[in-house]
């Protein structure tokens, strides 16, 4: 029984005439096309049999399928619809396979793709095959050609960049949550130069080349993602990408990025983990040099200063500066270098607010941070120093001085209300832990339960605290110290939604190095 009538035969002939050019490349691959069908129908005496034979010879050569096709006919499903669905599925599988080959490590992968491309060229005029051929072309073409395509197609460029940005964040978080952690090896240990050798930074640098338009696109992606997620690692990538281009002397981009010289100077400070007086003056000159009408550059500068590596350097420099002021009997407000550090910390801490509001104006540092919080923190330092000196005196000269347990009200107040003050307070705690100062740590940790935006329970601080606390493993043999660290601070995070893996890791790391006292306490 045949399912073809006179109308179908006429339709076949019309299709053959209209699509001859569209499928002209098939014969080169040994596949029959509309011209062959036209010739068959023109010369045959029994068109219906000729059509059946043509379909059999050029259909899907799968024996088990032949008995199933009549069921589709009974259900009124056109053969065109069936073959089109199979074609679409195979095309998608082919494109997935092409992508897999391109992303692989096989040294011969480009040779394989070029061979496939050569076989596909005859079909380039077929609309249904064009996406595959274009995919081949795009993968095997030189990156210089890709840049020309990307700069006129932001969506396509975004598709290429997006997996790299996701990979970057995954790598940063993996570094934060790594169990390979100590005081000598932590998140901030790699040098800026070493970090720029990461796979993602190198790939982005290669993709951008000297193309300013592509560079601007990546920066816009980073701003948008930072705004959506508040993830500060995007700020790190913003700085690393610029300095990677700087390393390659890509003047076409570095010369037009107004943040270049500032980032270059700050990068040197990050390498040394300290902002010295000379570089402080240079950085201040860049900030003071932002002219009226160019305030938008503050948005990018704030992102660069929001980079955790920059923030780490600025706060470490602040703590060191405060120690020097104490030895000189000088006040915080009298130090220009300290005021600049606080200014940059404030600008970096306000990055998200500035970009979100699009109000490009430096946030004003609260004066009482300088006049009340810092003096209160210095009084804590003095208390500790006084007690330490007292303990070293001969027995006959010692007094009944006991180590203070409470903290100044101003210290607690600004730890809770001001993010710059809170950041300094957290880093001072790390400084104390690094010095193995048990008494000061027992005094400070309970105060960190209530901090501005719960900053004390952030991933980066807990990561650093983990490494620093391992220095005090011997102290965990005492009930008093365990209570201060766990009951006074860490266990408080169990009632917070911000509880992270770090708390468990701290427990595991320290328990591994201490005796049964800690286990019993827990």
mmCIF file of N, CA, C and O in Angstrom, residues 400-464:
data_model
loop_
_atom_site.group_PDB
_atom_site.id
_atom_site.type_symbol
_atom_site.label_atom_id
_atom_site.label_comp_id
_atom_site.label_asym_id
_atom_site.label_seq_id
_atom_site.Cartn_x
_atom_site.Cartn_y
_atom_site.Cartn_z
ATOM 1 N N UNK A 400 50.516 43.696 91.879
ATOM 2 C CA UNK A 400 49.388 42.746 91.795
ATOM 3 C C UNK A 400 48.584 42.960 90.512
ATOM 4 O O UNK A 400 47.388 42.682 90.459
ATOM 5 N N UNK A 401 49.230 43.440 89.473
ATOM 6 C CA UNK A 401 48.559 43.733 88.200
ATOM 7 C C UNK A 401 48.022 42.449 87.561
ATOM 8 O O UNK A 401 48.731 41.454 87.446
ATOM 9 N N UNK A 402 46.752 42.473 87.185
ATOM 10 C CA UNK A 402 46.152 41.339 86.474
ATOM 11 C C UNK A 402 45.822 41.757 85.045
ATOM 12 O O UNK A 402 45.597 42.944 84.760
ATOM 13 N N UNK A 403 45.777 40.758 84.180
ATOM 14 C CA UNK A 403 45.493 41.084 82.771
ATOM 15 C C UNK A 403 44.020 41.473 82.620
ATOM 16 O O UNK A 403 43.126 40.753 83.086
ATOM 17 N N UNK A 404 43.734 42.626 81.983
ATOM 18 C CA UNK A 404 42.332 43.070 81.850
ATOM 19 C C UNK A 404 41.542 42.119 80.958
ATOM 20 O O UNK A 404 42.075 41.535 80.013
ATOM 21 N N UNK A 405 40.278 41.964 81.247
ATOM 22 C CA UNK A 405 39.416 41.087 80.440
ATOM 23 C C UNK A 405 38.445 41.866 79.567
ATOM 24 O O UNK A 405 38.041 41.397 78.499
ATOM 25 N N UNK A 406 38.065 43.052 80.028
ATOM 26 C CA UNK A 406 37.112 43.866 79.261
ATOM 27 C C UNK A 406 37.851 44.708 78.220
ATOM 28 O O UNK A 406 39.054 44.962 78.334
ATOM 29 N N UNK A 407 37.104 45.139 77.208
ATOM 30 C CA UNK A 407 37.646 46.015 76.160
ATOM 31 C C UNK A 407 37.014 47.395 76.278
ATOM 32 O O UNK A 407 35.881 47.526 76.776
ATOM 33 N N UNK A 408 37.684 48.459 75.826
ATOM 34 C CA UNK A 408 37.094 49.799 75.873
ATOM 35 C C UNK A 408 35.772 49.838 75.105
ATOM 36 O O UNK A 408 35.622 49.193 74.069
ATOM 37 N N UNK A 409 34.829 50.582 75.615
ATOM 38 C CA UNK A 409 33.511 50.686 74.974
ATOM 39 C C UNK A 409 33.623 51.180 73.531
ATOM 40 O O UNK A 409 32.889 50.720 72.649
ATOM 41 N N UNK A 410 34.505 52.137 73.292
ATOM 42 C CA UNK A 410 34.657 52.693 71.943
ATOM 43 C C UNK A 410 35.142 51.628 70.963
ATOM 44 O O UNK A 410 34.741 51.612 69.797
ATOM 45 N N UNK A 411 35.997 50.723 71.445
ATOM 46 C CA UNK A 411 36.507 49.648 70.585
ATOM 47 C C UNK A 411 35.345 48.750 70.142
ATOM 48 O O UNK A 411 35.172 48.462 68.956
ATOM 49 N N UNK A 412 34.528 48.317 71.111
ATOM 50 C CA UNK A 412 33.383 47.456 70.795
ATOM 51 C C UNK A 412 32.362 48.166 69.918
ATOM 52 O O UNK A 412 31.806 47.578 68.986
ATOM 53 N N UNK A 413 32.123 49.420 70.207
ATOM 54 C CA UNK A 413 31.115 50.193 69.476
ATOM 55 C C UNK A 413 31.445 50.267 67.986
ATOM 56 O O UNK A 413 30.598 49.968 67.128
ATOM 57 N N UNK A 414 32.675 50.655 67.666
ATOM 58 C CA UNK A 414 33.028 50.843 66.260
ATOM 59 C C UNK A 414 33.324 49.517 65.555
ATOM 60 O O UNK A 414 33.231 49.415 64.332
ATOM 61 N N UNK A 415 33.630 48.497 66.328
ATOM 62 C CA UNK A 415 33.762 47.163 65.750
ATOM 63 C C UNK A 415 32.412 46.715 65.184
ATOM 64 O O UNK A 415 32.359 46.002 64.175
ATOM 65 N N UNK A 416 31.351 47.164 65.801
ATOM 66 C CA UNK A 416 30.002 46.782 65.385
ATOM 67 C C UNK A 416 29.397 47.744 64.365
ATOM 68 O O UNK A 416 28.560 47.343 63.553
ATOM 69 N N UNK A 417 29.838 48.996 64.367
ATOM 70 C CA UNK A 417 29.135 50.016 63.590
ATOM 71 C C UNK A 417 29.887 50.523 62.361
ATOM 72 O O UNK A 417 29.267 51.124 61.480
ATOM 73 N N UNK A 418 31.186 50.295 62.274
ATOM 74 C CA UNK A 418 31.951 50.872 61.177
ATOM 75 C C UNK A 418 32.792 49.790 60.493
ATOM 76 O O UNK A 418 33.556 49.080 61.155
ATOM 77 N N UNK A 419 32.668 49.666 59.174
ATOM 78 C CA UNK A 419 33.346 48.551 58.489
ATOM 79 C C UNK A 419 34.850 48.731 58.410
ATOM 80 O O UNK A 419 35.597 47.743 58.452
ATOM 81 N N UNK A 420 35.335 49.978 58.296
ATOM 82 C CA UNK A 420 36.781 50.196 58.276
ATOM 83 C C UNK A 420 37.373 49.850 59.635
ATOM 84 O O UNK A 420 38.389 49.149 59.740
ATOM 85 N N UNK A 421 36.723 50.311 60.705
ATOM 86 C CA UNK A 421 37.186 50.004 62.059
ATOM 87 C C UNK A 421 37.142 48.501 62.315
ATOM 88 O O UNK A 421 38.065 47.927 62.912
ATOM 89 N N UNK A 422 36.085 47.870 61.839
ATOM 90 C CA UNK A 422 35.950 46.428 62.030
ATOM 91 C C UNK A 422 37.077 45.675 61.329
ATOM 92 O O UNK A 422 37.659 44.746 61.896
ATOM 93 N N UNK A 423 37.400 46.080 60.103
ATOM 94 C CA UNK A 423 38.475 45.420 59.357
ATOM 95 C C UNK A 423 39.802 45.541 60.105
ATOM 96 O O UNK A 423 40.565 44.570 60.215
ATOM 97 N N UNK A 424 40.080 46.718 60.645
ATOM 98 C CA UNK A 424 41.316 46.924 61.397
ATOM 99 C C UNK A 424 41.313 46.063 62.667
ATOM 100 O O UNK A 424 42.328 45.441 63.023
ATOM 101 N N UNK A 425 40.171 46.019 63.348
ATOM 102 C CA UNK A 425 40.066 45.220 64.560
ATOM 103 C C UNK A 425 40.284 43.734 64.298
ATOM 104 O O UNK A 425 40.951 43.038 65.076
ATOM 105 N N UNK A 426 39.754 43.229 63.188
ATOM 106 C CA UNK A 426 39.930 41.819 62.838
ATOM 107 C C UNK A 426 41.398 41.509 62.554
ATOM 108 O O UNK A 426 41.929 40.479 62.987
ATOM 109 N N UNK A 427 42.044 42.397 61.827
ATOM 110 C CA UNK A 427 43.458 42.156 61.502
ATOM 111 C C UNK A 427 44.347 42.305 62.735
ATOM 112 O O UNK A 427 45.392 41.650 62.825
ATOM 113 N N UNK A 428 43.946 43.158 63.665
ATOM 114 C CA UNK A 428 44.717 43.240 64.911
ATOM 115 C C UNK A 428 44.602 41.926 65.679
ATOM 116 O O UNK A 428 45.578 41.461 66.285
ATOM 117 N N UNK A 429 43.428 41.312 65.616
ATOM 118 C CA UNK A 429 43.244 40.002 66.252
ATOM 119 C C UNK A 429 44.168 38.957 65.623
ATOM 120 O O UNK A 429 44.785 38.148 66.315
ATOM 121 N N UNK A 430 44.264 38.986 64.299
ATOM 122 C CA UNK A 430 45.175 38.065 63.605
ATOM 123 C C UNK A 430 46.628 38.337 63.995
ATOM 124 O O UNK A 430 47.426 37.410 64.167
ATOM 125 N N UNK A 431 46.958 39.617 64.134
ATOM 126 C CA UNK A 431 48.311 40.005 64.543
ATOM 127 C C UNK A 431 48.641 39.432 65.926
ATOM 128 O O UNK A 431 49.738 38.902 66.154
ATOM 129 N N UNK A 432 47.670 39.496 66.821
ATOM 130 C CA UNK A 432 47.844 38.971 68.179
ATOM 131 C C UNK A 432 48.027 37.442 68.147
ATOM 132 O O UNK A 432 48.880 36.879 68.839
ATOM 133 N N UNK A 433 47.206 36.782 67.318
ATOM 134 C CA UNK A 433 47.311 35.321 67.216
ATOM 135 C C UNK A 433 48.660 34.910 66.645
ATOM 136 O O UNK A 433 49.255 33.918 67.084
ATOM 137 N N UNK A 434 49.142 35.668 65.675
ATOM 138 C CA UNK A 434 50.437 35.357 65.065
ATOM 139 C C UNK A 434 51.565 35.472 66.086
ATOM 140 O O UNK A 434 52.569 34.749 66.014
ATOM 141 N N UNK A 435 51.394 36.365 67.042
ATOM 142 C CA UNK A 435 52.393 36.531 68.088
ATOM 143 C C UNK A 435 52.233 35.509 69.226
ATOM 144 O O UNK A 435 52.981 35.555 70.193
ATOM 145 N N UNK A 436 51.273 34.620 69.086
ATOM 146 C CA UNK A 436 50.974 33.599 70.106
ATOM 147 C C UNK A 436 50.613 34.238 71.456
ATOM 148 O O UNK A 436 50.946 33.719 72.520
ATOM 149 N N UNK A 437 49.935 35.373 71.388
ATOM 150 C CA UNK A 437 49.579 36.104 72.601
ATOM 151 C C UNK A 437 48.233 35.586 73.126
ATOM 152 O O UNK A 437 47.169 36.071 72.764
ATOM 153 N N UNK A 438 48.310 34.595 73.985
ATOM 154 C CA UNK A 438 47.116 33.930 74.488
ATOM 155 C C UNK A 438 46.199 34.888 75.252
ATOM 156 O O UNK A 438 44.982 34.904 75.033
ATOM 157 N N UNK A 439 46.775 35.689 76.147
ATOM 158 C CA UNK A 439 45.956 36.577 76.981
ATOM 159 C C UNK A 439 45.170 37.580 76.143
ATOM 160 O O UNK A 439 43.966 37.781 76.360
ATOM 161 N N UNK A 440 45.851 38.221 75.178
ATOM 162 C CA UNK A 440 45.176 39.224 74.351
ATOM 163 C C UNK A 440 44.110 38.577 73.476
ATOM 164 O O UNK A 440 43.036 39.149 73.244
ATOM 165 N N UNK A 441 44.392 37.371 73.008
ATOM 166 C CA UNK A 441 43.431 36.687 72.142
ATOM 167 C C UNK A 441 42.173 36.312 72.921
ATOM 168 O O UNK A 441 41.050 36.445 72.423
ATOM 169 N N UNK A 442 42.359 35.856 74.162
ATOM 170 C CA UNK A 442 41.206 35.529 74.999
ATOM 171 C C UNK A 442 40.365 36.774 75.276
ATOM 172 O O UNK A 442 39.139 36.683 75.429
ATOM 173 N N UNK A 443 41.002 37.906 75.316
ATOM 174 C CA UNK A 443 40.293 39.162 75.559
ATOM 175 C C UNK A 443 39.534 39.635 74.315
ATOM 176 O O UNK A 443 38.415 40.152 74.408
ATOM 177 N N UNK A 444 40.128 39.421 73.128
ATOM 178 C CA UNK A 444 39.567 39.967 71.891
ATOM 179 C C UNK A 444 38.487 39.091 71.254
ATOM 180 O O UNK A 444 37.490 39.610 70.741
ATOM 181 N N UNK A 445 38.686 37.771 71.253
ATOM 182 C CA UNK A 445 37.792 36.899 70.490
ATOM 183 C C UNK A 445 36.307 37.030 70.855
ATOM 184 O O UNK A 445 35.458 37.077 69.954
ATOM 185 N N UNK A 446 35.943 37.081 72.125
ATOM 186 C CA UNK A 446 34.517 37.220 72.434
ATOM 187 C C UNK A 446 33.877 38.474 71.836
ATOM 188 O O UNK A 446 32.683 38.477 71.522
ATOM 189 N N UNK A 447 34.661 39.522 71.676
ATOM 190 C CA UNK A 447 34.122 40.765 71.108
ATOM 191 C C UNK A 447 33.786 40.612 69.631
ATOM 192 O O UNK A 447 33.008 41.400 69.071
ATOM 193 N N UNK A 448 34.357 39.597 68.964
ATOM 194 C CA UNK A 448 34.143 39.426 67.526
ATOM 195 C C UNK A 448 32.823 38.746 67.200
ATOM 196 O O UNK A 448 32.467 38.613 66.021
ATOM 197 N N UNK A 449 32.092 38.314 68.228
ATOM 198 C CA UNK A 449 30.780 37.715 67.983
ATOM 199 C C UNK A 449 29.836 38.742 67.365
ATOM 200 O O UNK A 449 28.992 38.413 66.530
ATOM 201 N N UNK A 450 29.974 40.005 67.759
ATOM 202 C CA UNK A 450 29.145 41.083 67.210
ATOM 203 C C UNK A 450 30.040 42.053 66.446
ATOM 204 O O UNK A 450 30.742 42.867 67.050
ATOM 205 N N UNK A 451 30.037 41.921 65.126
ATOM 206 C CA UNK A 451 30.845 42.819 64.293
ATOM 207 C C UNK A 451 30.000 43.372 63.147
ATOM 208 O O UNK A 451 28.921 42.846 62.846
ATOM 209 N N UNK A 452 30.498 44.403 62.506
ATOM 210 C CA UNK A 452 29.779 45.054 61.407
ATOM 211 C C UNK A 452 29.501 44.040 60.291
ATOM 212 O O UNK A 452 30.413 43.414 59.756
ATOM 213 N N UNK A 453 28.233 43.881 59.942
ATOM 214 C CA UNK A 453 27.819 42.940 58.881
ATOM 215 C C UNK A 453 28.389 41.534 59.088
ATOM 216 O O UNK A 453 28.624 40.805 58.129
ATOM 217 N N UNK A 454 28.618 41.183 60.344
ATOM 218 C CA UNK A 454 29.160 39.860 60.702
ATOM 219 C C UNK A 454 30.445 39.541 59.926
ATOM 220 O O UNK A 454 30.675 38.415 59.487
ATOM 221 N N UNK A 455 31.291 40.545 59.790
ATOM 222 C CA UNK A 455 32.535 40.387 59.038
ATOM 223 C C UNK A 455 33.457 39.339 59.647
ATOM 224 O O UNK A 455 34.255 38.715 58.945
ATOM 225 N N UNK A 456 33.355 39.136 60.955
ATOM 226 C CA UNK A 456 34.232 38.157 61.613
ATOM 227 C C UNK A 456 33.923 36.731 61.176
ATOM 228 O O UNK A 456 34.741 35.832 61.377
ATOM 229 N N UNK A 457 32.748 36.512 60.580
ATOM 230 C CA UNK A 457 32.386 35.171 60.121
ATOM 231 C C UNK A 457 32.513 35.043 58.607
ATOM 232 O O UNK A 457 31.966 34.119 58.004
ATOM 233 N N UNK A 458 33.230 35.981 57.996
ATOM 234 C CA UNK A 458 33.490 35.903 56.563
ATOM 235 C C UNK A 458 34.537 34.852 56.245
ATOM 236 O O UNK A 458 35.374 34.495 57.091
ATOM 237 N N UNK A 459 34.499 34.344 55.029
ATOM 238 C CA UNK A 459 35.400 33.253 54.631
ATOM 239 C C UNK A 459 36.873 33.612 54.788
ATOM 240 O O UNK A 459 37.677 32.807 55.257
ATOM 241 N N UNK A 460 37.235 34.818 54.358
ATOM 242 C CA UNK A 460 38.654 35.184 54.342
ATOM 243 C C UNK A 460 39.204 35.299 55.764
ATOM 244 O O UNK A 460 40.287 34.778 56.070
ATOM 245 N N UNK A 461 38.458 35.955 56.661
ATOM 246 C CA UNK A 461 38.954 36.094 58.036
ATOM 247 C C UNK A 461 39.062 34.725 58.712
ATOM 248 O O UNK A 461 40.066 34.417 59.368
ATOM 249 N N UNK A 462 38.041 33.887 58.558
ATOM 250 C CA UNK A 462 38.089 32.568 59.191
ATOM 251 C C UNK A 462 39.206 31.712 58.606
ATOM 252 O O UNK A 462 39.838 30.921 59.306
ATOM 253 N N UNK A 463 39.453 31.880 57.309
ATOM 254 C CA UNK A 463 40.565 31.168 56.664
ATOM 255 C C UNK A 463 41.896 31.550 57.319
ATOM 256 O O UNK A 463 42.710 30.698 57.668
ATOM 257 N N UNK A 464 42.110 32.858 57.499
ATOM 258 C CA UNK A 464 43.359 33.329 58.108
ATOM 259 C C UNK A 464 43.436 32.921 59.581
ATOM 260 O O UNK A 464 44.498 32.523 60.070
#
